[in-house]
C-alpha atoms as one frame of an Amber mdcrd trajectory, in Angstrom:
protein
  17.895  -4.702   4.718  18.418  -4.057   1.012  16.908  -1.001  -0.668  14.280
  -1.348  -3.364  16.161  -2.287  -6.498  15.487  -2.818 -10.152  17.901  -5.546
 -11.312  20.083  -4.688 -14.311  18.280  -7.063 -16.715  15.030  -5.171 -16.063
  16.260  -1.743 -17.118  14.526  -1.980 -20.502  11.362  -3.394 -19.015   8.650
  -2.041 -16.755   9.508  -0.133 -13.544   9.763  -2.625 -10.699  10.592  -3.028
  -7.035  12.230  -5.926  -5.241  11.267  -5.985  -1.575  13.019  -8.150   1.017
  10.265 -10.021   2.857  10.412 -12.221   5.944  10.819 -15.297   3.794  12.155
 -14.514   0.357  11.296 -11.495  -1.732   8.332  -9.653  -3.222   8.650  -8.558
  -6.839   6.303  -5.633  -7.614   5.663  -4.101 -11.038   2.908  -2.373 -12.982
   1.523  -5.791 -13.893   1.166  -7.103 -10.345   3.313  -8.825  -7.730   4.875
 -12.223  -7.115   6.593 -13.876  -4.138  10.111 -15.119  -4.894  11.988 -17.763
  -2.933  15.357 -16.789  -1.384  17.193 -18.982  -3.909  15.713 -16.982  -6.812
  17.540 -13.783  -5.802  21.298 -13.391  -5.269  22.745 -11.697  -2.206  23.285
  -8.475  -4.173  19.629  -8.364  -5.185  19.966  -9.776  -8.691  17.036 -11.890
  -9.846  18.054 -15.212 -11.402  17.707 -15.305 -15.228  15.276 -18.247 -15.161
  13.092 -16.346 -12.688  13.128 -13.281 -14.908  11.963 -15.409 -17.804   9.122
 -16.735 -15.683   8.120 -13.217 -14.575   8.176 -12.109 -18.194   5.938 -15.010
 -19.212   3.455 -13.967 -16.530   3.364 -10.431 -17.913   5.006  -8.848 -14.870
   7.812  -7.279 -16.891   5.658  -5.873 -19.635   5.800  -2.086 -19.869   2.248
  -0.935 -20.488   1.697   2.487 -22.047  -1.136   4.384 -20.352  -4.585   3.650
 -21.761  -6.205   6.664 -20.075  -5.316  10.358 -20.053  -4.913  11.668 -16.482
  -6.180  15.192 -15.743  -6.077  16.905 -12.342  -7.926  20.212 -12.057  -7.937
  22.593  -9.100 -11.474  23.972  -9.068 -10.463  26.371  -6.271  -7.092  27.159
  -4.715  -8.770  28.332  -1.500  -9.218  26.053   1.510 -11.353  26.355   4.624
  -8.801  24.484   6.749  -5.492  25.685   8.193  -3.324  22.556   8.418   0.226
  23.602   9.303   1.960  20.981   7.129   0.076  21.758   3.893   2.376  22.101
   0.882   0.156  24.935  -0.391   1.090  27.177   2.546   3.633  29.802   1.549
   4.483  30.795   5.147   3.489  30.084   8.709   0.723  32.033  10.390   2.614
  35.070  11.751   0.314  35.080  14.783   0.889  31.411  15.512  -2.690  30.453
  14.741  -4.406  28.435  12.003  -4.422  30.984   9.170  -1.186  30.336   7.277
  -0.950  32.387   4.062  -1.603  30.189   1.047  -1.103  30.083  -2.697  -2.850
  32.857  -4.612  -6.653  32.791  -4.867  -8.046  31.363  -8.102 -11.458  29.928
  -8.906 -12.334  27.834 -11.958 -14.644  29.762 -14.303 -16.564  28.586 -17.396
 -14.182  30.161 -19.917 -11.175  28.555 -18.234 -13.020  25.233 -18.198 -13.501
  25.553 -21.959  -9.779  26.193 -22.436  -8.863  23.250 -20.216 -11.105  20.888
 -22.160  -9.808  22.138 -25.522  -6.259  21.565 -24.296  -7.168  18.099 -22.997
  -8.947  17.119 -26.193  -5.838  17.963 -28.220  -3.504  16.123 -25.838  -5.705
  13.024 -25.835  -5.784  13.019 -29.630  -2.002  13.382 -29.767  -1.595  10.445
 -27.376  -4.306   8.464 -29.222  -6.345   8.008 -26.023 -10.134   8.007 -25.750
 -10.493   7.543 -21.985 -10.126  10.291 -19.389  -9.393   9.986 -15.661 -10.294
  13.324 -14.067  -9.412  14.298 -10.497 -11.072  17.234  -8.728  -8.494  18.916
  -6.524  -7.838  22.126  -4.622  -7.459  23.836  -2.180 -10.820  22.400  -1.377
 -12.667  21.564  -4.612 -16.106  21.813  -2.977 -15.560  25.536  -2.388 -16.461
  25.750  -6.067 -19.124  23.081  -6.489 -20.688  24.807  -9.491 -17.347  24.855
 -11.289 -16.740  21.187 -10.440 -20.129  20.055 -11.780 -19.725  22.128 -14.949
 -16.305  20.607 -15.550 -17.556  17.030 -15.085 -20.604  17.437 -17.290 -18.578
  18.921 -20.127 -15.618  16.557 -19.742 -17.901  13.625 -20.516 -17.821  14.747
 -24.164 -14.115  13.870 -24.442 -14.508  10.107 -24.027 -15.129   7.463 -21.402
 -14.840   9.318 -18.112 -13.833   8.230 -14.599 -13.801  10.851 -11.848 -12.189
  11.043  -8.415 -11.937  13.849  -5.879  -9.589  14.789  -3.040 -11.642  16.621
  -0.416 -11.242  17.522   3.238 -14.821  16.294   3.755 -16.118  19.232   5.786
 -18.465  20.412   3.012 -19.778  17.009   1.962 -23.537  16.499   2.123 -25.737
  13.763   0.652 -26.990  16.253  -1.959 -23.435  17.269  -2.948 -22.345  13.655
  -3.331 -25.454  12.681  -5.304 -24.987  15.684  -7.604 -21.333  14.883  -8.302
 -22.030  11.173  -8.601 -24.679  11.858 -11.233 -22.045  13.850 -13.145 -19.560
  10.969 -12.985 -17.838  11.032  -9.583 -16.782   7.512  -8.600 -14.379   7.912
  -5.669 -13.450  10.369  -2.930 -10.273  10.617  -0.858 -10.591  11.884   2.715
  -7.711  12.532   5.093  -7.437  11.851   8.822  -4.669  12.978  11.147  -4.942
  10.347  13.825  -7.771   9.714  16.254 -10.244  12.446  17.208  -8.136  14.400
  19.735  -4.965  14.334  17.655  -6.814  15.059  14.428  -8.658  18.014  15.967
  -5.354  19.554  17.049  -3.866  19.253  13.536  -6.604  19.341  10.875  -8.427
  22.460  12.003 -10.600  25.098  10.397  -9.003  28.473   9.709 -10.702  29.703
  12.880  -9.075  26.865  14.836 -12.167  24.672  15.166 -12.255  20.826  15.198
 -13.160  18.788  12.109 -13.038  15.081  12.993 -16.678  14.439  13.856 -17.862
  16.670  11.012 -15.846  14.693   8.456 -16.909  11.297   9.801 -20.584  12.277
  10.068 -20.540  13.709   6.544 -18.873  10.592   5.150 -21.296   8.256   6.912
 -24.299  10.096   5.462 -22.732  10.346   2.003 -22.009   6.614   1.914 -25.718
   5.905   2.092 -26.569   8.559  -0.492 -24.616   7.477  -3.582 -22.541   4.655
  -5.033 -19.063   6.094  -4.433 -15.827   4.433  -3.357 -14.028   6.029  -0.388
 -10.257   6.174   0.112  -9.220   7.047   3.666  -5.695   8.428   3.844  -4.318
   8.480   7.387  -1.381  10.836   7.875   1.178   9.564  10.374   3.531  11.825
  12.322   5.118  12.081  15.759   2.075  14.092  16.823  -0.564  11.424  16.206
   1.105   7.996  15.982  -0.118   6.874  19.389  -3.787   7.276  18.385  -3.859
   5.034  15.307  -5.189   1.865  16.957  -8.165   3.741  18.413  -8.737   5.506
  15.078  -9.076   2.227  13.175 -11.722   1.004  15.596 -13.574   4.326  15.635
 -13.757   4.516  11.840 -14.879   0.884  11.636 -17.678   1.608  14.106 -18.960
   4.698  12.292 -18.399   4.041   8.570 -19.404   1.355   6.085 -16.054  -0.414
   5.798 -17.162  -2.319   2.698 -16.997   0.969   0.773 -13.612   2.046   2.157
  -9.967   1.577   1.278  -7.514   2.719   3.949  -3.897   3.846   3.670  -1.405
   4.860   6.365   1.180   7.333   5.054   3.995   9.334   6.587   3.676  13.091
   6.267   6.623  14.405   4.267   8.568  17.440   5.443   6.922  19.659   2.858
   5.119  22.305   4.884   6.779  25.637   5.651   8.368  25.253   9.064   7.037
  21.721   9.532   9.075  18.629  10.343   7.999  15.039  11.010  10.193  13.821
  13.872   9.428  10.105  13.592  12.324   7.674  13.520  12.089   5.234  10.606
  13.353   2.249  12.554  11.965  -1.267  12.676   9.623  -0.434  15.548   7.687
   2.035  13.399   7.397  -0.453  10.521   5.963  -3.000  12.960   3.365  -0.464
  14.082   2.331   0.202  10.472   1.906  -3.541  10.021  -0.251  -3.756  13.142
  -2.501  -0.922  11.947  -2.878  -2.513   8.516  -3.727  -5.881  10.049  -6.292
  -4.324  12.398  -7.919  -2.465   9.504  -8.055  -5.601   7.384  -9.591  -7.603
  10.232 -12.332  -4.979  10.558 -13.230  -5.207   6.878 -11.337  -2.310   5.309
  -9.633  -2.819   1.950  -5.886  -2.154   2.071  -3.998  -0.096  -0.501  -1.733
  -2.213  -2.700   1.955  -1.175  -2.880   2.987   0.327  -6.204   5.970  -0.226
  -8.459   7.572   3.006  -7.266   7.138   5.428 -10.142   5.545   8.855  -9.911
   2.051   9.798 -10.993   1.041   9.653 -14.645   1.196  13.434 -15.060   4.702
  14.044 -13.706   6.242  10.744 -14.819   6.569  11.964 -18.413   8.527  15.247
 -18.801   6.435  16.340 -21.761   3.079  15.718 -20.056   2.283  13.215 -22.772
  -0.260  11.219 -20.784  -1.507  13.645 -18.165  -1.686  17.213 -16.910  -2.212
  19.181 -13.698  -4.096  22.434 -14.210  -4.718  25.142 -11.654  -7.969  27.082
 -11.529  -6.465  29.909 -13.609  -5.408  27.540 -16.412  -1.705  27.398 -15.526
   0.048  24.043 -15.858   2.136  22.338 -13.178   4.145  19.137 -13.532   2.592
  17.646 -10.373  -0.357  18.409  -8.121   2.076  19.304  -5.314   3.391  22.356
  -7.183   0.095  23.570  -8.682  -0.778  27.170  -7.896   2.844  28.236  -7.375
   4.101  30.708 -10.015   7.716  29.595  -9.577   6.774  26.074 -10.706   4.489
  26.915 -13.630   5.426  24.882 -16.724   2.944  26.426 -19.172  -0.763  27.133
 -19.567  -3.710  25.574 -21.362  -3.796  28.337 -23.997  -0.159  28.106 -25.083
   0.755  24.580 -23.933   3.949  23.561 -22.184   7.017  25.771 -22.112  10.044
  24.808 -24.167  12.668  22.446 -22.786  15.152  25.033 -21.509  12.415  26.817
 -19.568  10.800  23.701 -18.164  13.777  21.614 -17.016  14.256  23.211 -13.576
  10.509  23.425 -12.943   9.524  19.847 -13.666   9.031  18.425 -10.171   7.752
  14.896  -9.624   5.859  13.285  -6.740   8.973  11.426  -5.650  11.112  14.592
  -5.758   8.933  16.142  -3.069   9.561  13.385  -0.517  13.265  12.652  -0.680
  13.783  13.772   2.958  17.399  14.818   2.313  19.899  12.872   4.381  17.141
  10.520   5.593  16.241   9.318   2.095  17.906   5.906   2.345  16.482   5.298
   5.825  12.993   6.273   4.694  13.237   4.077   1.591  14.248   1.034   3.644
  11.361   1.703   6.024   8.853   1.903   3.172  10.195  -1.323   1.677   9.656
  -3.141   4.959   6.139  -1.767   5.346   5.185  -2.649   1.780   6.587  -6.174
   2.026   4.570  -6.818   5.184   1.500  -5.327   3.514   1.877  -7.697   0.579
   2.100 -10.610   3.017  -1.218  -9.482   4.493  -2.854  -9.080   1.084  -1.496
 -12.302  -0.421  -0.351 -14.731   2.276   0.050 -17.476  -0.334   2.178 -15.284
  -2.589  -0.405 -14.863  -5.323  -0.897 -11.726  -7.395
């Protein structure tokens, strides 16, 4: 199977992926996706010139500059869970329990919020943008609900605001969701680590307690309390793969699937002392396809494959269109390095560091998941999964 490729004629155009499907190819870019016949792509993965012209006419090759400034803020670096694979752990629990030492404690305060918003206002003006996409992040952002609400209410002054949040879900209540929704929250991402038994052995409180039923119960109540979209990220590893079929059914039985998007994602080898031992062969790709199909049949929305670039904050080395800010006001290139002093690339008071100081610290989303010698194998696996997912989303080949 060929790796994702961007044919030579597309170098000056938008980032794109060419995925080998069962019959033909899927072309994926920022502008959408299109199914290509086998005859439209050469054996080496080069798209025929006439096909490129057609894709360009359809707007699939157009490179679109961001229309919204992307801001991720850690309202608290603390977390009430002790997941062993978390990239914010700085070591394993020396006692073998569920209290791994984490990044340094920081909590968003009003004066830091003011500095963050002043910084953001200036960056948006420089980029000539009047829309702001704000993500509440942590740690666990709900450990500082007051700081989160204050940030949202004041951020609305910067322009048209859309707000999302990544939360572990254990602190969600109808009142919390209504309060954040009133301040602008539109979507929440929750994470599951397999079905109940597997999840409760992996995603545990710092005292070792289970979390599955708490998260599901909280989400079910919150879904009836406010108009919020829910993104369910399901982490897949050798420890929980066998429980995915039962998980899909259990979530469909207990949640309002019409409000939920679901995504199955491999856990990268990013935690201290953690390794995902799954083999990326064809059998695993087939299982991902089965889980996606089962979720779709039960009414969940599936996550659309992307063109392959990083997030808006880390994609541009100068942070032109986005920023990741920790609770103390320090800047990181990507949310995966926030809160780590060795990866700080500036602060909201002084801005980004100069080029010679920033070069070795600018880490992107894709840098974090290269998987060393398994990179090519992982990439081929993801291509196969994404091509099958596109077939499920658009069986007729439409965008």
